Amino acid sequence: MVKGNILAAVLLVTSIFFVVSFSGLIQKNGGDQTKQEQGSVAVAVEPERTLEVHSGDGKAKLIGIRKQLADATINYAYKVVDEGADSPRALFSKTLAVGGTIEVPVNSWSPDNKQLFVQENYNGITNYLVYKADGSKYKNGDDYLDVLSFWAKSKYQYNIKTVTGWAGNDLLELLTIKEDGTNGPSFWFVTSSRNFLQLRQI
């Protein structure tokens, strides 16, 4: 009788220990799973975005695709579609670090549809890049014209405020500001010669 009571007590203690241990295992696994789920939310990828900018005569359009990558950088890919063309033509693709953006103004296209410009923003600096719409290189071998780089080589002491659009097939108009923040003169950036022409004030 005594042996039977001892055996029953041992079985009871063993059962309690097994239940407690199994419960702790469930809680531990559940906690890890929650942490993984929270981690996956922290690196969620933004949905892909697409935009279209048509030329003035509607005979061509620029299609841009913005896609966030796994490392949180942003890839911008652009292609050109001509009226009546069977397929789009790749123009360029560029990946920027967090905080950088590429924008396409509504007046991006030149009047003859042979060039277009985009606006790149990064680290508080705004730049303007000019591309040939057919995807070919410029005479100096560059894929695009970097407006700020050419401006830095010029004799002018103003800062570029913004590019307003095209004044001709190879004339990109820009506004400037002085060091004191007041408006400076306007200029044309001549894409064919890479020179700047200051416009006379009337």
CSV table of C-alpha atoms in Angstrom, one decimal:
chain,number,residue,atom,x,y,z
A,1,MET,CA,0.0,0.0,0.0
A,2,VAL,CA,2.8,2.4,0.9
A,3,LYS,CA,4.7,1.5,-2.3
A,4,GLY,CA,1.6,2.2,-4.3
A,5,ASN,CA,1.2,5.7,-2.7
A,6,ILE,CA,4.9,6.5,-3.4
A,7,LEU,CA,4.6,5.4,-7.0
A,8,ALA,CA,1.5,7.5,-7.5
A,9,ALA,CA,3.2,10.5,-6.0
A,10,VAL,CA,6.2,10.1,-8.3
A,11,LEU,CA,3.9,9.8,-11.4
A,12,LEU,CA,2.1,13.0,-10.3
A,13,VAL,CA,5.3,15.0,-9.9
A,14,THR,CA,6.6,13.8,-13.3
A,15,SER,CA,3.4,14.8,-15.0
A,16,ILE,CA,3.4,18.3,-13.5
A,17,PHE,CA,7.1,18.8,-14.6
A,18,PHE,CA,6.3,17.7,-18.1
A,19,VAL,CA,3.3,20.0,-18.4
A,20,VAL,CA,5.3,23.0,-17.1
A,21,SER,CA,8.2,22.3,-19.4
A,22,PHE,CA,6.0,21.9,-22.5
A,23,SER,CA,4.1,25.1,-21.7
A,24,GLY,CA,7.4,27.0,-21.4
A,25,LEU,CA,8.5,25.6,-24.8
A,26,ILE,CA,5.3,26.8,-26.4
A,27,GLN,CA,5.7,30.3,-25.0
A,28,LYS,CA,9.4,30.4,-26.1
A,29,ASN,CA,8.6,29.4,-29.7
A,30,GLY,CA,5.7,31.7,-29.8
A,31,GLY,CA,7.8,34.7,-28.7
A,32,ASP,CA,10.4,34.0,-31.4
A,33,GLN,CA,7.7,33.8,-34.0
A,34,THR,CA,6.3,37.2,-33.0
A,35,LYS,CA,9.8,38.7,-33.2
A,36,GLN,CA,10.3,37.4,-36.7
A,37,GLU,CA,6.9,38.8,-37.8
A,38,GLN,CA,7.8,42.2,-36.3
A,39,GLY,CA,11.1,42.1,-38.1
A,40,SER,CA,9.5,41.4,-41.5
A,41,VAL,CA,7.2,44.4,-41.0
A,42,ALA,CA,10.2,46.6,-40.4
A,43,VAL,CA,11.7,45.9,-43.8
A,44,ALA,CA,8.4,46.0,-45.7
A,45,VAL,CA,9.0,47.1,-49.4
A,46,GLU,CA,6.9,49.9,-50.9
A,47,PRO,CA,4.7,49.1,-53.8
A,48,GLU,CA,6.1,49.8,-57.3
A,49,ARG,CA,5.1,53.1,-58.9
A,50,THR,CA,4.8,54.0,-62.5
A,51,LEU,CA,4.5,57.4,-64.2
A,52,GLU,CA,4.1,58.7,-67.8
A,53,VAL,CA,5.2,62.1,-69.2
A,54,HIS,CA,4.1,62.8,-72.8
A,55,SER,CA,5.8,65.1,-75.2
A,56,GLY,CA,4.1,68.3,-76.2
A,57,ASP,CA,2.8,66.9,-79.5
A,58,GLY,CA,1.8,63.6,-77.9
A,59,LYS,CA,4.0,61.6,-80.3
A,60,ALA,CA,6.3,60.2,-77.6
A,61,LYS,CA,6.2,59.5,-73.9
A,62,LEU,CA,8.6,58.7,-71.1
A,63,ILE,CA,7.6,55.9,-68.8
A,64,GLY,CA,9.3,55.7,-65.4
A,65,ILE,CA,9.2,52.9,-62.8
A,66,ARG,CA,10.1,53.5,-59.2
A,67,LYS,CA,10.9,50.4,-57.2
A,68,GLN,CA,12.2,50.0,-53.7
A,69,LEU,CA,14.8,47.3,-53.3
A,70,ALA,CA,15.4,45.0,-50.4
A,71,ASP,CA,18.2,47.2,-48.9
A,72,ALA,CA,15.8,50.2,-48.9
A,73,THR,CA,17.5,51.9,-51.9
A,74,ILE,CA,15.3,53.1,-54.7
A,75,ASN,CA,15.7,52.1,-58.4
A,76,TYR,CA,14.5,54.3,-61.1
A,77,ALA,CA,14.1,52.8,-64.6
A,78,TYR,CA,13.0,54.8,-67.6
A,79,LYS,CA,12.0,53.9,-71.2
A,80,VAL,CA,10.7,55.9,-74.2
A,81,VAL,CA,7.8,54.9,-76.3
A,82,ASP,CA,7.4,56.6,-79.8
A,83,GLU,CA,4.1,56.8,-81.5
A,84,GLY,CA,3.5,53.7,-83.6
A,85,ALA,CA,6.5,51.9,-82.2
A,86,ASP,CA,6.2,48.2,-81.5
A,87,SER,CA,8.1,48.2,-78.2
A,88,PRO,CA,9.5,50.7,-75.7
A,89,ARG,CA,13.2,51.7,-75.8
A,90,ALA,CA,15.2,51.6,-72.6
A,91,LEU,CA,16.7,55.1,-71.7
A,92,PHE,CA,18.5,54.6,-68.3
A,93,SER,CA,18.3,53.0,-64.9
A,94,LYS,CA,19.7,54.4,-61.7
A,95,THR,CA,19.7,53.4,-58.1
A,96,LEU,CA,19.7,56.0,-55.3
A,97,ALA,CA,20.3,55.7,-51.6
A,98,VAL,CA,17.6,56.5,-49.1
A,99,GLY,CA,16.5,60.1,-49.4
A,100,GLY,CA,17.4,60.5,-53.1
A,101,THR,CA,14.7,61.0,-55.7
A,102,ILE,CA,14.3,61.5,-59.4
A,103,GLU,CA,11.5,63.6,-60.8
A,104,VAL,CA,10.3,64.1,-64.3
A,105,PRO,CA,8.8,67.6,-64.9
A,106,VAL,CA,5.7,67.9,-67.2
A,107,ASN,CA,7.8,70.0,-69.6
A,108,SER,CA,10.6,67.5,-69.7
A,109,TRP,CA,10.5,67.0,-73.5
A,110,SER,CA,12.3,69.3,-76.0
A,111,PRO,CA,10.1,70.7,-78.8
A,112,ASP,CA,11.6,68.3,-81.4
A,113,ASN,CA,11.2,65.3,-79.1
A,114,LYS,CA,14.9,64.5,-79.4
A,115,GLN,CA,16.0,65.4,-75.8
A,116,LEU,CA,14.5,65.4,-72.4
A,117,PHE,CA,15.6,66.3,-68.9
A,118,VAL,CA,15.0,64.9,-65.4
A,119,GLN,CA,15.5,66.4,-62.0
A,120,GLU,CA,17.6,64.5,-59.4
A,121,ASN,CA,17.5,65.4,-55.7
A,122,TYR,CA,20.0,64.1,-53.3
A,123,ASN,CA,21.6,65.4,-50.0
A,124,GLY,CA,19.8,68.7,-50.4
A,125,ILE,CA,21.2,69.3,-53.9
A,126,THR,CA,19.0,69.5,-57.0
A,127,ASN,CA,20.6,68.6,-60.4
A,128,TYR,CA,19.3,68.4,-63.9
A,129,LEU,CA,20.3,65.7,-66.3
A,130,VAL,CA,19.6,65.9,-70.0
A,131,TYR,CA,19.3,62.7,-72.1
A,132,LYS,CA,18.9,62.0,-75.8
A,133,ALA,CA,15.5,60.4,-76.3
A,134,ASP,CA,16.8,57.8,-78.7
A,135,GLY,CA,19.2,56.5,-76.0
A,136,SER,CA,22.4,57.4,-77.9
A,137,LYS,CA,25.4,59.1,-76.4
A,138,TYR,CA,26.4,62.7,-76.8
A,139,LYS,CA,29.5,63.6,-78.9
A,140,ASN,CA,31.8,63.6,-75.9
A,141,GLY,CA,30.7,60.0,-75.1
A,142,ASP,CA,28.6,60.9,-72.1
A,143,ASP,CA,25.2,59.2,-71.6
A,144,TYR,CA,23.7,62.5,-70.4
A,145,LEU,CA,24.6,66.1,-69.8
A,146,ASP,CA,25.1,67.0,-66.2
A,147,VAL,CA,23.9,70.7,-66.0
A,148,LEU,CA,25.4,71.4,-62.6
A,149,SER,CA,28.8,70.1,-63.7
A,150,PHE,CA,28.8,72.3,-66.7
A,151,TRP,CA,27.6,75.3,-64.6
A,152,ALA,CA,30.5,74.8,-62.1
A,153,LYS,CA,32.9,75.2,-65.0
A,154,SER,CA,31.4,78.4,-66.1
A,155,LYS,CA,32.4,82.0,-65.1
A,156,TYR,CA,29.1,82.8,-63.4
A,157,GLN,CA,28.9,83.2,-59.7
A,158,TYR,CA,25.2,82.6,-59.3
A,159,ASN,CA,23.4,79.4,-58.1
A,160,ILE,CA,20.9,77.6,-60.2
A,161,LYS,CA,17.4,77.9,-58.7
A,162,THR,CA,15.4,75.8,-61.2
A,163,VAL,CA,15.1,74.7,-64.8
A,164,THR,CA,11.8,76.0,-66.2
A,165,GLY,CA,11.8,74.1,-69.5
A,166,TRP,CA,12.8,74.4,-73.1
A,167,ALA,CA,13.1,77.7,-75.1
A,168,GLY,CA,14.1,75.8,-78.2
A,169,ASN,CA,15.2,72.4,-79.5
A,170,ASP,CA,18.6,72.7,-77.8
A,171,LEU,CA,17.9,75.6,-75.4
A,172,LEU,CA,17.2,74.7,-71.8
A,173,GLU,CA,16.1,77.7,-69.7
A,174,LEU,CA,17.1,78.1,-66.1
A,175,LEU,CA,16.7,80.7,-63.3
A,176,THR,CA,19.4,81.6,-60.9
A,177,ILE,CA,19.7,83.2,-57.5
A,178,LYS,CA,22.5,85.4,-56.0
A,179,GLU,CA,24.4,84.5,-52.8
A,180,ASP,CA,22.1,86.9,-50.8
A,181,GLY,CA,19.1,84.9,-51.9
A,182,THR,CA,17.7,87.4,-54.4
A,183,ASN,CA,16.9,86.5,-57.9
A,184,GLY,CA,19.7,86.4,-60.5
A,185,PRO,CA,19.5,86.6,-64.3
A,186,SER,CA,18.1,83.9,-66.5
A,187,PHE,CA,20.2,81.7,-68.8
A,188,TRP,CA,19.9,79.3,-71.6
A,189,PHE,CA,21.9,76.1,-71.4
A,190,VAL,CA,22.8,75.3,-75.1
A,191,THR,CA,22.9,71.5,-75.2
A,192,SER,CA,24.6,71.4,-78.6
A,193,SER,CA,27.6,73.5,-77.4
A,194,ARG,CA,27.4,72.9,-73.6
A,195,ASN,CA,27.6,76.7,-73.1
A,196,PHE,CA,25.4,79.1,-71.1
A,197,LEU,CA,23.9,82.3,-72.6
A,198,GLN,CA,22.8,85.0,-70.2
A,199,LEU,CA,19.4,86.5,-71.2
A,200,ARG,CA,19.1,90.3,-71.3
A,201,GLN,CA,16.8,91.9,-68.9
A,202,ILE,CA,14.1,94.0,-70.6
